[in-house]
Amino acid sequence: MNLTVQEFIEEYKTQFQTMFAYSYEEGTTEQHYTALGIFIKNYLSRHWKETRESYIKEGAKQVYYFSMEFLPGRQLRNNAYNLGILDIIKEGLTELDLSFDSIAEAEADPALGNGGLGRLASCFMDSLASLSIPGNGNGIRYQYGLFRQKFVDGYQVEVPENWLRNRNVWETRNNKSTCLVRFGGNVWLEPNDKGYYEAKYENTLNVLAVPYDTPMVGYRNNKVNNLRLWSAEIPVEEEANYHTLDEIQPISEITQVLYPDDSNYEGQLLRLKQEYFMVSAGVQSIIRHFRKYNVPRKNIPDKIAIHINDTHPALAIPELMRILMDEEHLTWDQAWEITQKTCSYTNHTILREALEKWPIDMMKELLPRIYMIIEEINRRFVDYHLPLYGERITWQTAILQNGVVNMAHLAVIGSHSVNGVAKLHTDILMSDVLKDFFEIYPERFNNKTNGITQRRWVHLANPELTALIDEKIGEEWKRNPAELKVFKGFEQDEETLKQVAEIKLNNKKRLADYIEEVKGIQVNPRALFDVQIKRLHAYKRQHLNALHILHRYLEIKRNPDKEVVPRVFIFGAKAAPSYVYAKQIIKVINSIADLVNNDPDIGDKLKVVFFENYGVSLAEKIIPAADIGEQISLASMEASGTSNMKLMANGALTMATLDGANIEIKDFVGEDNIFIFGLTDKEVYELKANQSYQSKELYETNEQLRRVLDALKDGTIPGLNGEGSAIFDSLVHYNDEYFVLKDFESYVDAQNRADALYAKPMEWTRKSLLNIASSAPFSADYTIKRYADDIWKVKQYFTGDEGVQPLDEPLA
Ligand code: 26W
């Protein structure tokens, strides 16, 4: 299927006319987006079908990645690129006097996730397809994605994100594969004459789960995997029972909106409904597949792997038990063996407040049969472990504790594999958060450091850099990222360094134009672009960044004639709507931006830009233009981070604490090519254990720090209504939970080192090049290959020599 430009032009014109009944010349950008999306979807549909058929024919083991969140980003460019028809389409459109770039901007960015966890799921989907691994995504088709963020007077305001307003061209509603999910009511077990107990239900709320399938296109390998997102509807045969909107509400609300919190667990009934809805529909459709192809049930673990992305889908464990026992009539022991061998779990956070614990009463009432099963899992666990491990360990690891269902415990007990997402994070799971489990099941624990897809984050987001790498080392690195290291050979090559610097400058110019367009702020593209993009959370310490900016501002005011390295500080971050402190930090940074950007004494020396509505599409614009990536979480708190990897791959130098994957970045790039500062995780643990930290002392004894902190509340910053004082109080009077003041000095020091280096452009660019060339180990292709080999035991299904090749070099 080699499309030519002329074929494309003819087919596209017809496509447009068929859809809109007038000529393409009269179309709006949005219509062109729709027509082009449908064109591409038609083009890939054969591969989609053939991929599914080939997996069935081969009897391939398939993995199902269960996740409450996916953040795929816009798909038009990515799909065309992976299919290998992007250039043809671009050329054809140009001949038609249309611009691919503007058309691509018309696509809604599906914000079906909060942050790192959701984006990781989508990078993984891309890698699964590109590695020719039979991998399916299973999630929720939220009608409203994560809220759209607006700033009003510098305050965050949330607006609904109606991403489905225009047609979603990528999805296919699949009426053939619906299933019923039951909530509430009464359940009991009745012996029958066939010799087993039958589960009987009455007065349940029945919800129809309707799958919408979205193609996940592999890189140049003719493979298209499936992402299945479920939507809740009234079962057709019960339609007559529903009369008013109020009556429909309990059903329609299930998939209406994504919970906008990525760090704070709230035991809300609706969230529990969402979790069970997605899990039940997903597991049912897997088992139906087995029935259809008559696979013996005991072979389930040889044929499928279910991956649980954080605890949110952990009910897959009791749901699989339920189906195997109640519907497939296996015994408990048979069902349990299958379930454990099938399921695996990734932990994404050590924040205690993020760990899911459902009230037993709520679970019992909403999911009576599931609760019975959890109770039995717990009973057997306790009975078995009590004599072996004693009271303390057994009760601390039990699933049912103090009136709640501990979902992490359920996930660990019901899985054969438990992994963290960076080396340090996994170590902390084993030595602290899940320590007792590590004692019981040491063999289950393993590390899988996160990764990113270079296809979206480098090839497409940074085409100039990609072309340069192609020119210098050939194109092999695109299929085999390890090849990127060859680029290191150019670190002393002046011409290459100049080219790298020029590309960065071009990217910065484009971003500067965009900043002017959307924020009305003029920035100097030659200034150092310093970027922090991630959810707003105290542990990520955007306020440490803000203190440093204030410090710079005060220094420039005190020494107006001193030469400084000009900087543009760039932020993108949403705060959970109920997270007051995070919202106060947003307001303070916005007010600092007002102060700094409008002070004539400051000029180009310092600018602060806080973008509204940070998400995948904005990240694609910002990351290629970054000189510094801020990764400044308190050591031990950030499980991995993934923007650190994206920024480094685009030549940003990392400003980092020794946390999450920053440590591995440092190991690969070398400590001379990264700015490390701050407490280590051990020091943090020690300070917490001996309670010796007193932030107020630092305030009182460190004059530089005091000046900066005082500026938060003495009127220096315009437009605040107590937000500066609130942050001041948390840092000075409430003893600074995240050790911001403790790390301040060493942070400023590292920032000064960055200035000094930036003043030597060739040296800076050399380190930038080394970052680019050292980023290969963070390709999600490697991460996925390790999941596939170590956890899922799924194979790559090559039909030729296409696709991302078997990876020769075990990295990390
Ligand atoms: C129950 C509410 C809730 C929702 C989401 C709690 C916790 C979460 C996620 C675990 C938050 C998350 O996205 N964690 C991030 O996962 C990334 C991918 O592994 C890591 O790179 C980040 O460090 C981690 O914060």
Coordinates of C-alpha atoms in Angstrom, one line a residue, residues 383-575:
D383 CA -5.1 -17.6 58.0
Y384 CA -2.1 -18.6 55.9
H385 CA 0.3 -15.9 57.1
L386 CA -0.5 -15.5 60.7
P387 CA 1.3 -18.7 61.8
L388 CA 4.2 -17.9 59.5
Y389 CA 4.8 -14.2 60.0
G390 CA 3.0 -13.4 63.3
E391 CA 0.5 -10.8 64.2
R392 CA 2.3 -7.6 63.3
I393 CA 3.2 -8.3 59.7
T394 CA 0.0 -10.1 59.0
W395 CA -2.3 -7.4 60.2
Q396 CA -0.2 -4.7 58.6
T397 CA -0.5 -6.4 55.3
A398 CA -4.1 -7.5 55.5
I399 CA -6.5 -6.1 52.9
L400 CA -9.2 -5.3 55.4
Q401 CA -8.1 -2.9 58.0
N402 CA -10.0 -0.5 60.3
G403 CA -13.1 -0.4 58.3
V404 CA -11.4 0.0 54.9
V405 CA -10.3 -2.0 51.9
N406 CA -6.7 -1.3 51.3
M407 CA -6.4 -1.4 47.5
A408 CA -2.6 -1.5 47.4
H409 CA -2.7 -4.6 49.5
L410 CA -5.3 -6.2 47.3
A411 CA -3.2 -5.4 44.3
V412 CA 0.0 -6.9 45.8
I413 CA -1.7 -10.0 47.1
G414 CA -3.5 -10.7 43.9
S415 CA -0.6 -10.2 41.5
H416 CA 2.5 -12.1 40.6
S417 CA 4.5 -8.9 40.0
V418 CA 4.7 -5.6 41.7
N419 CA 6.9 -2.9 40.2
G420 CA 8.0 0.7 40.9
V421 CA 8.7 3.2 38.1
A422 CA 12.4 4.2 38.8
K423 CA 15.2 2.5 40.7
L424 CA 14.9 4.7 43.8
H425 CA 11.1 4.4 43.8
T426 CA 11.3 0.6 43.7
D427 CA 13.9 0.7 46.5
I428 CA 11.6 2.8 48.6
L429 CA 8.7 0.5 48.0
M430 CA 10.8 -2.4 49.2
S431 CA 12.3 -0.7 52.1
D432 CA 9.4 1.4 53.3
V433 CA 6.0 1.7 51.7
L434 CA 5.5 -2.1 51.0
K435 CA 8.3 -3.3 53.2
D436 CA 6.3 -6.0 54.9
F437 CA 5.1 -7.4 51.6
F438 CA 8.7 -7.4 50.4
E439 CA 9.4 -9.7 53.3
I440 CA 6.6 -12.0 52.4
Y441 CA 6.9 -12.0 48.6
P442 CA 10.4 -10.8 47.7
E443 CA 10.2 -12.5 44.3
R444 CA 7.3 -10.4 43.2
F445 CA 9.1 -7.0 43.4
N446 CA 10.9 -5.6 40.4
N447 CA 11.8 -2.2 38.9
K448 CA 10.7 -0.9 35.6
T449 CA 12.0 2.6 35.0
N450 CA 9.6 4.6 33.0
G451 CA 10.2 5.7 29.4
I452 CA 8.8 7.9 26.7
T453 CA 8.1 7.5 23.1
Q454 CA 10.8 9.4 21.1
R455 CA 8.4 9.2 18.1
R456 CA 6.0 11.8 19.5
W457 CA 8.4 13.7 21.8
V458 CA 11.4 14.0 19.5
H459 CA 10.7 12.9 15.9
L460 CA 7.5 14.9 15.7
A461 CA 7.9 17.6 18.3
N462 CA 11.4 18.4 17.1
P463 CA 11.7 17.8 13.4
E464 CA 14.8 19.9 12.9
L465 CA 16.7 18.1 15.6
T466 CA 15.5 14.8 14.1
A467 CA 16.7 15.7 10.7
L468 CA 20.1 16.7 12.1
I469 CA 20.5 13.4 13.9
D470 CA 19.5 11.6 10.7
E471 CA 22.1 13.5 8.8
K472 CA 24.9 12.8 11.2
I473 CA 24.3 9.2 12.2
G474 CA 21.7 7.9 9.7
E475 CA 18.1 6.9 10.5
E476 CA 18.7 3.6 12.3
W477 CA 18.2 5.3 15.7
K478 CA 14.5 5.6 14.9
R479 CA 14.0 1.9 15.0
N480 CA 16.8 1.1 17.4
P481 CA 17.2 4.0 19.9
A482 CA 20.5 2.6 21.3
E483 CA 22.1 3.9 18.1
L484 CA 21.6 7.4 19.4
K485 CA 24.7 7.1 21.4
V486 CA 26.7 7.4 18.1
F487 CA 25.7 11.1 18.2
K488 CA 28.0 11.5 21.2
G489 CA 30.8 11.2 18.8
F490 CA 30.0 14.8 17.6
E491 CA 30.4 16.4 21.0
Q492 CA 33.7 18.1 19.9
D493 CA 32.5 18.8 16.4
E494 CA 32.1 22.5 16.1
E495 CA 29.9 22.5 13.1
T496 CA 27.5 20.0 14.7
L497 CA 27.4 22.0 17.9
K498 CA 26.5 25.1 15.9
Q499 CA 23.7 23.3 14.2
V500 CA 22.4 22.0 17.6
A501 CA 22.5 25.5 19.0
E502 CA 20.8 26.9 15.9
I503 CA 18.0 24.4 16.1
K504 CA 17.4 25.2 19.8
L505 CA 17.3 28.9 19.0
N506 CA 14.8 28.3 16.2
N507 CA 12.6 26.3 18.5
K508 CA 12.9 29.1 21.1
K509 CA 11.9 31.7 18.5
R510 CA 8.8 29.7 17.7
L511 CA 7.9 29.4 21.3
A512 CA 8.6 33.1 21.8
D513 CA 6.2 33.9 19.1
Y514 CA 3.6 31.7 20.6
I515 CA 4.2 33.3 24.0
E516 CA 3.6 36.7 22.5
E517 CA 0.5 35.4 20.7
V518 CA -1.2 33.8 23.7
K519 CA 0.2 35.7 26.7
G520 CA 1.2 39.1 25.1
I521 CA 4.6 38.9 26.7
Q522 CA 7.7 39.6 24.7
V523 CA 10.6 37.4 25.5
N524 CA 14.1 37.3 24.2
P525 CA 14.8 34.0 22.4
R526 CA 18.5 34.2 23.4
A527 CA 17.7 34.2 27.1
L528 CA 18.0 30.9 28.9
F529 CA 14.6 29.2 28.8
D530 CA 14.0 27.5 32.1
V531 CA 11.0 25.2 32.1
Q532 CA 8.9 23.5 34.8
I533 CA 5.9 21.6 33.5
K534 CA 4.0 19.1 35.6
R535 CA 1.0 19.0 37.9
L536 CA 1.1 21.6 40.7
H537 CA 1.9 19.9 43.9
A538 CA 3.8 21.0 47.1
Y539 CA 6.1 18.0 46.8
K540 CA 7.1 19.0 43.2
R541 CA 8.1 22.4 44.7
Q542 CA 7.1 24.9 42.1
H543 CA 7.3 27.3 45.1
L544 CA 11.0 26.6 45.4
N545 CA 11.3 27.7 41.8
A546 CA 9.2 30.8 42.6
L547 CA 11.5 31.7 45.5
H548 CA 14.5 31.5 43.2
I549 CA 12.8 33.8 40.7
L550 CA 12.1 36.3 43.5
H551 CA 15.7 36.1 44.6
R552 CA 16.8 36.9 41.1
Y553 CA 14.4 39.8 40.9
L554 CA 15.6 41.3 44.2
E555 CA 19.2 40.9 43.2
I556 CA 18.7 42.7 39.9
K557 CA 16.9 45.5 41.8
R558 CA 19.8 45.8 44.2
N559 CA 22.5 45.7 41.5
P560 CA 20.9 47.2 38.5
D561 CA 24.2 47.5 36.6
K562 CA 25.4 44.0 37.2
E563 CA 25.4 41.9 34.1
V564 CA 23.2 38.8 34.4
V565 CA 22.4 35.9 32.2
P566 CA 18.8 36.7 31.0
R567 CA 16.2 34.1 31.8
V568 CA 12.7 33.2 30.8
F569 CA 11.0 31.1 33.4
I570 CA 8.2 29.0 31.9
F571 CA 5.6 27.2 33.8
G572 CA 2.7 24.9 32.9
A573 CA 0.7 23.3 35.7
K574 CA -2.9 22.5 36.7
A575 CA -3.8 22.3 40.4

